[in-house]
Short mmCIF file of C-alpha atoms in Angstrom, two decimals:
data_model
loop_
_atom_site.label_atom_id
_atom_site.label_comp_id
_atom_site.label_asym_id
_atom_site.label_seq_id
_atom_site.Cartn_x
_atom_site.Cartn_y
_atom_site.Cartn_z
CA UNK C 952 -0.03 0.02 0.02
CA UNK C 953 1.38 3.42 -0.96
CA UNK C 954 2.26 5.71 1.94
CA UNK C 955 1.47 9.27 1.25
CA UNK C 956 3.74 11.95 2.77
CA UNK C 957 2.45 15.11 4.61
CA UNK C 958 3.96 18.21 6.39
CA UNK C 959 2.43 19.51 9.61
CA UNK C 960 2.54 23.35 9.78
CA UNK C 961 1.39 25.31 12.86
CA UNK C 962 1.48 21.80 14.31
CA UNK C 963 0.51 22.57 17.98
CA UNK C 964 0.64 19.35 19.94
CA UNK C 965 -0.05 17.12 16.90
CA UNK C 966 -3.72 16.68 16.47
CA UNK C 967 -3.55 16.81 12.67
CA UNK C 968 -0.60 14.42 12.75
CA UNK C 969 -2.43 11.84 14.88
CA UNK C 970 -5.38 11.93 12.55
CA UNK C 971 -3.38 11.49 9.29
CA UNK C 972 -0.95 8.97 10.74
CA UNK C 973 -3.94 6.80 11.78
CA UNK C 974 -4.74 6.48 8.03
CA UNK C 975 -1.17 5.36 7.01
CA UNK C 976 0.15 8.82 6.01
CA UNK C 977 3.85 9.68 6.90
CA UNK C 978 4.94 12.89 8.35
CA UNK C 979 8.14 14.26 6.84
CA UNK C 980 8.28 17.78 8.30
CA UNK C 981 6.70 19.79 11.11
CA UNK C 982 6.77 23.36 12.29
CA UNK C 983 5.50 25.01 15.49
CA UNK C 984 6.64 28.23 17.24
CA UNK C 985 5.40 27.60 20.79
CA UNK C 986 8.01 25.93 22.97
CA UNK C 987 5.66 24.12 25.27
CA UNK C 988 3.69 22.72 22.32
CA UNK C 989 6.99 21.67 20.71
CA UNK C 990 7.88 19.81 23.92
CA UNK C 991 4.64 17.85 23.97
CA UNK C 992 4.96 17.10 20.23
CA UNK C 993 8.55 15.79 20.56
CA UNK C 994 7.41 13.62 23.59
CA UNK C 995 4.72 12.01 21.57
CA UNK C 996 6.20 11.73 18.07
CA UNK C 997 10.00 11.81 18.58
CA UNK C 998 10.36 14.77 16.22
CA UNK C 999 11.43 18.26 17.35
CA UNK C 1000 9.34 20.64 15.10
CA UNK C 1001 11.14 23.55 13.34
CA UNK C 1002 10.44 26.78 14.90
CA UNK C 1003 9.31 30.12 13.38
CA UNK C 1004 7.96 29.32 9.93
CA UNK C 1005 8.99 32.79 8.64
CA UNK C 1006 12.61 31.71 9.07
CA UNK C 1007 12.18 28.37 7.21
CA UNK C 1008 13.58 28.09 3.65
CA UNK C 1009 10.79 26.51 1.61
CA UNK C 1010 13.33 24.80 -0.66
CA UNK C 1011 14.70 22.84 2.39
CA UNK C 1012 11.27 21.30 3.09
CA UNK C 1013 10.92 17.68 1.75
CA UNK C 1014 8.62 16.87 -1.00
CA UNK C 1015 5.15 15.85 0.18
CA UNK C 1016 1.76 14.99 -1.01
CA UNK C 1017 -0.37 16.87 1.57
CA UNK C 1018 0.21 20.12 3.42
CA UNK C 1019 -1.66 20.51 6.74
CA UNK C 1020 -2.08 23.83 8.53
CA UNK C 1021 -4.26 25.11 11.23
CA UNK C 1022 -3.17 28.71 10.67
CA UNK C 1023 -3.99 31.89 12.73
CA UNK C 1024 -6.81 34.10 11.51
CA UNK C 1025 -5.32 37.55 10.30
CA UNK C 1026 -6.71 40.32 8.10
CA UNK C 1027 -5.08 40.95 4.68
CA UNK C 1028 -4.29 44.39 3.36
CA UNK C 1029 -6.31 45.65 0.42
CA UNK C 1030 -4.47 45.43 -2.93
CA UNK C 1031 -6.22 47.49 -5.64
CA UNK C 1032 -4.40 45.83 -8.47
CA UNK C 1033 -6.13 42.52 -7.54
CA UNK C 1034 -9.64 43.95 -8.28
CA UNK C 1035 -10.82 43.72 -4.61
CA UNK C 1036 -8.72 40.87 -3.48
CA UNK C 1037 -6.17 41.30 -0.80
CA UNK C 1038 -2.40 41.07 -0.40
CA UNK C 1039 -1.31 38.09 1.74
CA UNK C 1040 2.17 39.47 2.48
CA UNK C 1041 3.01 39.85 6.16
CA UNK C 1042 0.55 37.09 7.27
CA UNK C 1043 0.86 33.48 8.25
CA UNK C 1044 -1.00 32.36 5.17
CA UNK C 1045 1.67 34.03 3.07
CA UNK C 1046 4.09 31.51 4.51
CA UNK C 1047 1.83 28.68 3.62
CA UNK C 1048 1.51 30.17 0.13
CA UNK C 1049 5.17 30.38 -0.58
CA UNK C 1050 5.56 26.66 0.48
CA UNK C 1051 2.83 25.67 -1.79
CA UNK C 1052 4.42 27.57 -4.71
CA UNK C 1053 7.75 25.83 -4.17
CA UNK C 1054 6.68 22.30 -3.41
CA UNK C 1055 3.21 21.93 -5.20
CA UNK C 1056 1.66 19.37 -2.89
CA UNK C 1057 -1.19 17.37 -4.35
CA UNK C 1058 -3.52 18.40 -1.54
CA UNK C 1059 -3.75 21.23 0.88
CA UNK C 1060 -5.92 20.96 4.02
CA UNK C 1061 -6.47 24.15 6.16
CA UNK C 1062 -8.27 24.57 9.40
CA UNK C 1063 -9.54 27.73 11.06
CA UNK C 1064 -12.24 28.97 13.42
CA UNK C 1065 -15.96 28.88 12.55
CA UNK C 1066 -16.20 32.66 11.99
CA UNK C 1067 -13.35 32.70 9.60
CA UNK C 1068 -15.92 33.12 6.81
CA UNK C 1069 -17.02 36.35 8.34
CA UNK C 1070 -13.59 37.69 9.23
CA UNK C 1071 -12.88 41.15 7.76
CA UNK C 1072 -16.38 41.05 6.08
CA UNK C 1073 -15.57 37.84 4.30
CA UNK C 1074 -12.45 39.17 2.61
CA UNK C 1075 -10.05 36.86 4.38
CA UNK C 1076 -11.71 33.65 3.26
CA UNK C 1077 -12.20 35.08 -0.27
CA UNK C 1078 -8.58 35.88 -0.49
CA UNK C 1079 -7.47 32.39 0.78
CA UNK C 1080 -9.69 30.67 -1.80
CA UNK C 1081 -8.54 33.08 -4.62
CA UNK C 1082 -4.94 32.49 -3.80
CA UNK C 1083 -5.21 28.69 -3.87
CA UNK C 1084 -7.14 28.81 -7.15
CA UNK C 1085 -4.52 31.13 -8.58
CA UNK C 1086 -1.93 28.49 -7.78
CA UNK C 1087 -3.92 25.87 -9.85
CA UNK C 1088 -5.95 24.22 -7.13
CA UNK C 1089 -9.63 23.22 -7.09
CA UNK C 1090 -10.97 24.36 -3.74
CA UNK C 1091 -13.91 23.45 -1.53
CA UNK C 1092 -14.63 24.45 2.01
CA UNK C 1093 -17.21 23.77 4.76
CA UNK C 1094 -17.84 24.32 8.43
CA UNK C 1095 -17.71 21.03 10.27
CA UNK C 1096 -18.86 20.25 13.81
CA UNK C 1097 -16.72 17.91 15.91
CA UNK C 1098 -19.85 16.46 17.62
CA UNK C 1099 -20.68 14.87 14.22
CA UNK C 1100 -17.49 12.74 14.42
CA UNK C 1101 -17.72 10.96 17.73
CA UNK C 1102 -16.70 13.50 20.37
CA UNK C 1103 -18.95 15.10 23.02
CA UNK C 1104 -18.09 18.73 22.12
CA UNK C 1105 -19.90 21.28 20.11
CA UNK C 1106 -16.87 22.62 18.22
CA UNK C 1107 -17.38 24.17 14.72
CA UNK C 1108 -14.42 24.74 12.47
CA UNK C 1109 -13.89 25.96 8.94
CA UNK C 1110 -12.14 23.32 6.83
CA UNK C 1111 -10.64 24.17 3.50
CA UNK C 1112 -9.45 21.41 1.09
CA UNK C 1113 -7.63 22.11 -2.19
CA UNK C 1114 -6.34 19.66 -4.80
CA UNK C 1115 -4.42 19.75 -8.11
CA UNK C 1116 -5.63 18.09 -11.20
CA UNK C 1117 -9.15 19.54 -10.98
CA UNK C 1118 -10.62 17.04 -8.53
CA UNK C 1119 -12.93 18.74 -5.99
CA UNK C 1120 -13.31 17.32 -2.52
CA UNK C 1121 -16.87 16.21 -1.65
CA UNK C 1122 -17.57 17.03 2.03
CA UNK C 1123 -20.82 15.09 1.79
CA UNK C 1124 -18.89 11.81 1.63
CA UNK C 1125 -17.45 12.25 5.20
CA UNK C 1126 -18.95 9.55 7.38
CA UNK C 1127 -20.70 11.09 10.48
CA UNK C 1128 -21.15 9.31 13.66
CA UNK C 1129 -23.84 9.29 16.24
CA UNK C 1130 -23.21 12.02 18.87
CA UNK C 1131 -21.84 10.90 22.22
CA UNK C 1132 -22.50 12.62 25.53
CA UNK C 1133 -20.31 14.27 28.22
CA UNK C 1134 -21.05 11.33 30.54
CA UNK C 1135 -19.61 8.82 28.01
CA UNK C 1136 -16.06 10.30 28.26
CA UNK C 1137 -15.88 10.94 32.08
CA UNK C 1138 -13.37 9.26 34.35
CA UNK C 1139 -14.92 6.89 36.91
CA UNK C 1140 -12.49 7.73 39.70
CA UNK C 1141 -10.20 10.63 40.33
CA UNK C 1142 -9.32 13.56 42.50
CA UNK C 1143 -12.29 15.64 41.32
CA UNK C 1144 -12.85 19.33 42.12
CA UNK C 1145 -16.44 19.62 43.38
CA UNK C 1146 -18.34 22.76 44.12
CA UNK C 1147 -20.19 23.15 47.44
CA UNK C 1148 -23.90 23.39 47.11
CA UNK C 1149 -23.89 27.01 48.15
CA UNK C 1150 -21.51 27.88 45.30
CA UNK C 1151 -23.99 27.16 42.47
CA UNK C 1152 -27.62 27.37 41.39
CA UNK C 1153 -29.36 24.68 39.26
CA UNK C 1154 -32.17 26.07 37.16
CA UNK C 1155 -35.65 24.61 36.78
CA UNK C 1156 -36.55 22.66 33.58
CA UNK C 1157 -33.33 22.92 31.71
CA UNK C 1158 -33.74 22.38 27.93
CA UNK C 1159 -31.62 20.63 25.37
CA UNK C 1160 -30.42 23.16 22.83
CA UNK C 1161 -30.15 22.44 19.16
CA UNK C 1162 -26.34 22.11 19.60
CA UNK C 1163 -26.90 19.27 22.12
CA UNK C 1164 -25.84 21.38 25.04
CA UNK C 1165 -27.92 21.41 28.34
CA UNK C 1166 -27.35 24.60 30.21
CA UNK C 1167 -28.34 23.48 33.70
CA UNK C 1168 -27.13 26.12 36.06
CA UNK C 1169 -24.56 28.69 37.09
CA UNK C 1170 -21.87 29.47 39.61
CA UNK C 1171 -22.96 31.98 42.37
CA UNK C 1172 -20.34 34.49 41.46
CA UNK C 1173 -20.67 38.25 42.17
CA UNK C 1174 -23.45 39.73 40.05
CA UNK C 1175 -22.23 42.15 37.38
CA UNK C 1176 -24.21 45.47 37.35
CA UNK C 1177 -22.24 47.68 35.07
CA UNK C 1178 -23.58 47.71 31.51
CA UNK C 1179 -26.45 45.25 32.27
CA UNK C 1180 -29.83 46.10 30.75
CA UNK C 1181 -32.92 46.65 32.83
CA UNK C 1182 -34.55 43.33 33.98
CA UNK C 1183 -31.63 41.22 32.89
CA UNK C 1184 -29.61 41.54 36.19
CA UNK C 1185 -30.34 37.82 36.97
CA UNK C 1186 -28.64 36.80 33.68
CA UNK C 1187 -25.33 38.62 34.41
CA UNK C 1188 -23.87 35.52 36.15
CA UNK C 1189 -24.11 33.43 32.93
CA UNK C 1190 -22.77 36.02 30.56
CA UNK C 1191 -19.34 34.44 31.01
CA UNK C 1192 -18.63 30.83 29.90
CA UNK C 1193 -16.63 29.90 33.03
CA UNK C 1194 -19.63 30.57 35.24
CA UNK C 1195 -21.87 28.16 33.28
CA UNK C 1196 -22.68 24.63 34.24
CA UNK C 1197 -23.70 21.90 31.67
CA UNK C 1198 -25.49 18.70 32.22
CA UNK C 1199 -23.40 15.54 31.56
CA UNK C 1200 -26.33 14.08 29.61
CA UNK C 1201 -25.67 16.64 26.83
CA UNK C 1202 -22.81 17.99 24.67
CA UNK C 1203 -20.06 20.16 26.03
CA UNK C 1204 -19.44 23.65 24.54
CA UNK C 1205 -16.21 24.52 22.71
CA UNK C 1206 -13.11 24.26 24.76
CA UNK C 1207 -11.38 27.66 24.73
CA UNK C 1208 -7.69 28.43 23.98
CA UNK C 1209 -8.03 31.39 26.30
CA UNK C 1210 -9.12 29.30 29.34
CA UNK C 1211 -5.95 28.50 31.34
CA UNK C 1212 -7.83 27.59 34.61
CA UNK C 1213 -9.84 24.73 33.16
CA UNK C 1214 -13.19 26.31 34.33
CA UNK C 1215 -15.40 23.74 32.60
CA UNK C 1216 -18.08 22.79 35.14
CA UNK C 1217 -20.52 19.79 34.67
CA UNK C 1218 -23.56 18.53 36.60
CA UNK C 1219 -23.13 14.89 37.03
CA UNK C 1220 -24.89 12.44 39.55
CA UNK C 1221 -26.47 15.44 41.22
CA UNK C 1222 -23.07 17.09 41.98
CA UNK C 1223 -21.17 19.93 40.17
CA UNK C 1224 -17.47 19.59 39.34
CA UNK C 1225 -14.81 20.59 37.05
CA UNK C 1226 -13.80 18.45 34.12
CA UNK C 1227 -10.35 16.91 34.58
CA UNK C 1228 -7.48 17.51 32.13
CA UNK C 1229 -7.76 13.96 30.81
CA UNK C 1230 -11.55 14.50 30.15
CA UNK C 1231 -10.70 17.73 28.31
CA UNK C 1232 -8.21 15.81 26.11
CA UNK C 1233 -10.92 13.15 25.50
CA UNK C 1234 -13.30 15.84 24.36
CA UNK C 1235 -10.78 16.61 21.70
CA UNK C 1236 -10.49 12.90 20.77
CA UNK C 1237 -6.89 12.42 22.02
CA UNK C 1238 -6.07 8.79 23.31
CA UNK C 1239 -5.55 8.40 26.99
CA UNK C 1240 -1.91 7.38 26.30
CA UNK C 1241 -1.07 10.72 24.82
CA UNK C 1242 1.82 12.01 26.89
CA UNK C 1243 1.56 15.39 28.67
CA UNK C 1244 4.22 17.72 30.16
CA UNK C 1245 4.09 21.21 31.72
CA UNK C 1246 1.80 23.09 34.01
CA UNK C 1247 -2.05 22.61 34.07
CA UNK C 1248 -2.63 26.18 32.76
CA UNK C 1249 -0.35 25.58 29.76
CA UNK C 1250 -1.98 22.29 29.10
CA UNK C 1251 -5.48 23.80 29.11
CA UNK C 1252 -4.23 26.37 26.57
CA UNK C 1253 -2.79 23.67 24.44
CA UNK C 1254 -5.88 21.46 24.27
CA UNK C 1255 -8.09 24.54 23.55
CA UNK C 1256 -5.93 25.36 20.61
CA UNK C 1257 -5.83 21.96 19.19
CA UNK C 1258 -7.96 20.18 16.48
CA UNK C 1259 -10.42 17.30 17.10
CA UNK C 1260 -8.54 14.05 16.20
CA UNK C 1261 -11.61 11.92 15.07
CA UNK C 1262 -12.62 14.72 12.66
CA UNK C 1263 -9.08 14.69 11.21
CA UNK C 1264 -9.11 10.94 10.78
CA UNK C 1265 -12.23 11.11 8.64
CA UNK C 1266 -10.86 13.93 6.52
CA UNK C 1267 -7.59 11.92 6.05
CA UNK C 1268 -9.42 8.86 5.00
CA UNK C 1269 -11.56 10.81 2.42
CA UNK C 1270 -8.65 12.85 1.13
CA UNK C 1271 -6.80 9.56 0.39
CA UNK C 1272 -9.88 7.99 -1.22
CA UNK C 1273 -11.26 11.03 -3.12
CA UNK C 1274 -8.08 12.96 -4.03
CA UNK C 1275 -4.90 10.87 -3.87
CA UNK C 1276 -5.98 7.40 -4.88
CA UNK C 1277 -8.30 9.02 -7.49
CA UNK C 1278 -5.37 10.94 -8.95
CA UNK C 1279 -3.45 7.70 -9.38
CA UNK C 1280 -6.50 6.16 -11.20
CA UNK C 1281 -6.88 9.25 -13.46
CA UNK C 1282 -3.06 9.11 -14.21
CA UNK C 1283 -3.39 5.38 -15.11
CA UNK C 1284 -6.34 6.15 -17.27
CA UNK C 1285 -4.55 8.92 -19.07
CA UNK C 1286 -1.61 6.55 -19.76
CA UNK C 1287 -4.03 3.93 -21.15
CA UNK C 1288 -5.69 6.48 -23.38
CA UNK C 1289 -2.30 7.62 -24.61
CA UNK C 1290 -1.33 4.03 -25.43
CA UNK C 1291 -4.60 3.46 -27.25
CA UNK C 1292 -4.18 6.70 -29.10
CA UNK C 1293 -0.54 5.62 -30.06
CA UNK C 1294 -1.78 2.23 -31.18
CA UNK C 1295 -4.46 3.80 -33.42
CA UNK C 1296 -1.83 6.05 -34.95
CA UNK C 1297 0.40 3.03 -35.74
CA UNK C 1298 -2.54 1.14 -37.29
CA UNK C 1299 -3.57 4.22 -39.37
CA UNK C 1300 -0.04 4.59 -40.58
CA UNK C 1301 0.12 0.92 -41.52
CA UNK C 1302 -3.15 1.10 -43.48
CA UNK C 1303 -1.97 4.23 -45.29
CA UNK C 1304 1.17 2.52 -46.24
CA UNK C 1305 -0.72 -0.55 -47.51
CA UNK C 1306 -2.89 1.70 -49.66
#
């Protein structure tokens, strides 16, 4: 079986890599600037990622079939010469672009936040799509939700997939799974951090939201009064995500990259407690044997910044089936057509000579 090669840019702790390696892809290069993320990456994969991508010579990167990148969301400057499109220079996408130009990978897979499509009034997404098409790629994109791929987290992300040779990725072919619940990923035993009963309020008749979340209560923190509209004072405690409590019979909201204290509270077996670090990693689809190092605060940041592994696994499987294996089939077909055409030419020439 052919082993396709990929590079892992803005690699984080290796969520993209776990997903693609599970489908028999081989990582030949990685890059990550955060030192703590690099430490975790090396501990789990044995590779020490290259640092600042702006300092990497694209010509020194090995040839690869797939480029992976969960790049930061940045606005592009307006470039009048491009008829409304923007200039990518000075952004992290420009670094991706120069590597694509130099190495021409068969497939490019990019990941960003849900609201990427609205960023800078839609210009950011429009520029990325235009840039990839200008490099000869056929591009498709969609917002995918992690809860549709076997994790108990409502986490929507923009996925962009581009391929050479005119093959368009079909997102409808991704195999979705039945949603699981928070209670399905909880540890049975552990040193859990429970809240005292006077520290929280459970509301009456909580409802299951369309997202699968069940908001069931809130922590009894100090009420915010400044900037609160009339008759909404009672809601001020739940304005901030860390004050909210969710039922373990539902889905968990998106883990945040800004939450370094791990203030994710659940209502389970009639008690309120924080999720453990292991449970947070499970919400992202990381295996229990994934090695961790560093402070809890840093680890909460790392996991909130990662990508959901089961989602990546399904993307990798379909990228291989739809784009890479399909390209081989098309190449073989073109070879056969050429041989048939050549055979016809020989026959025609022989007939002409006979006449």
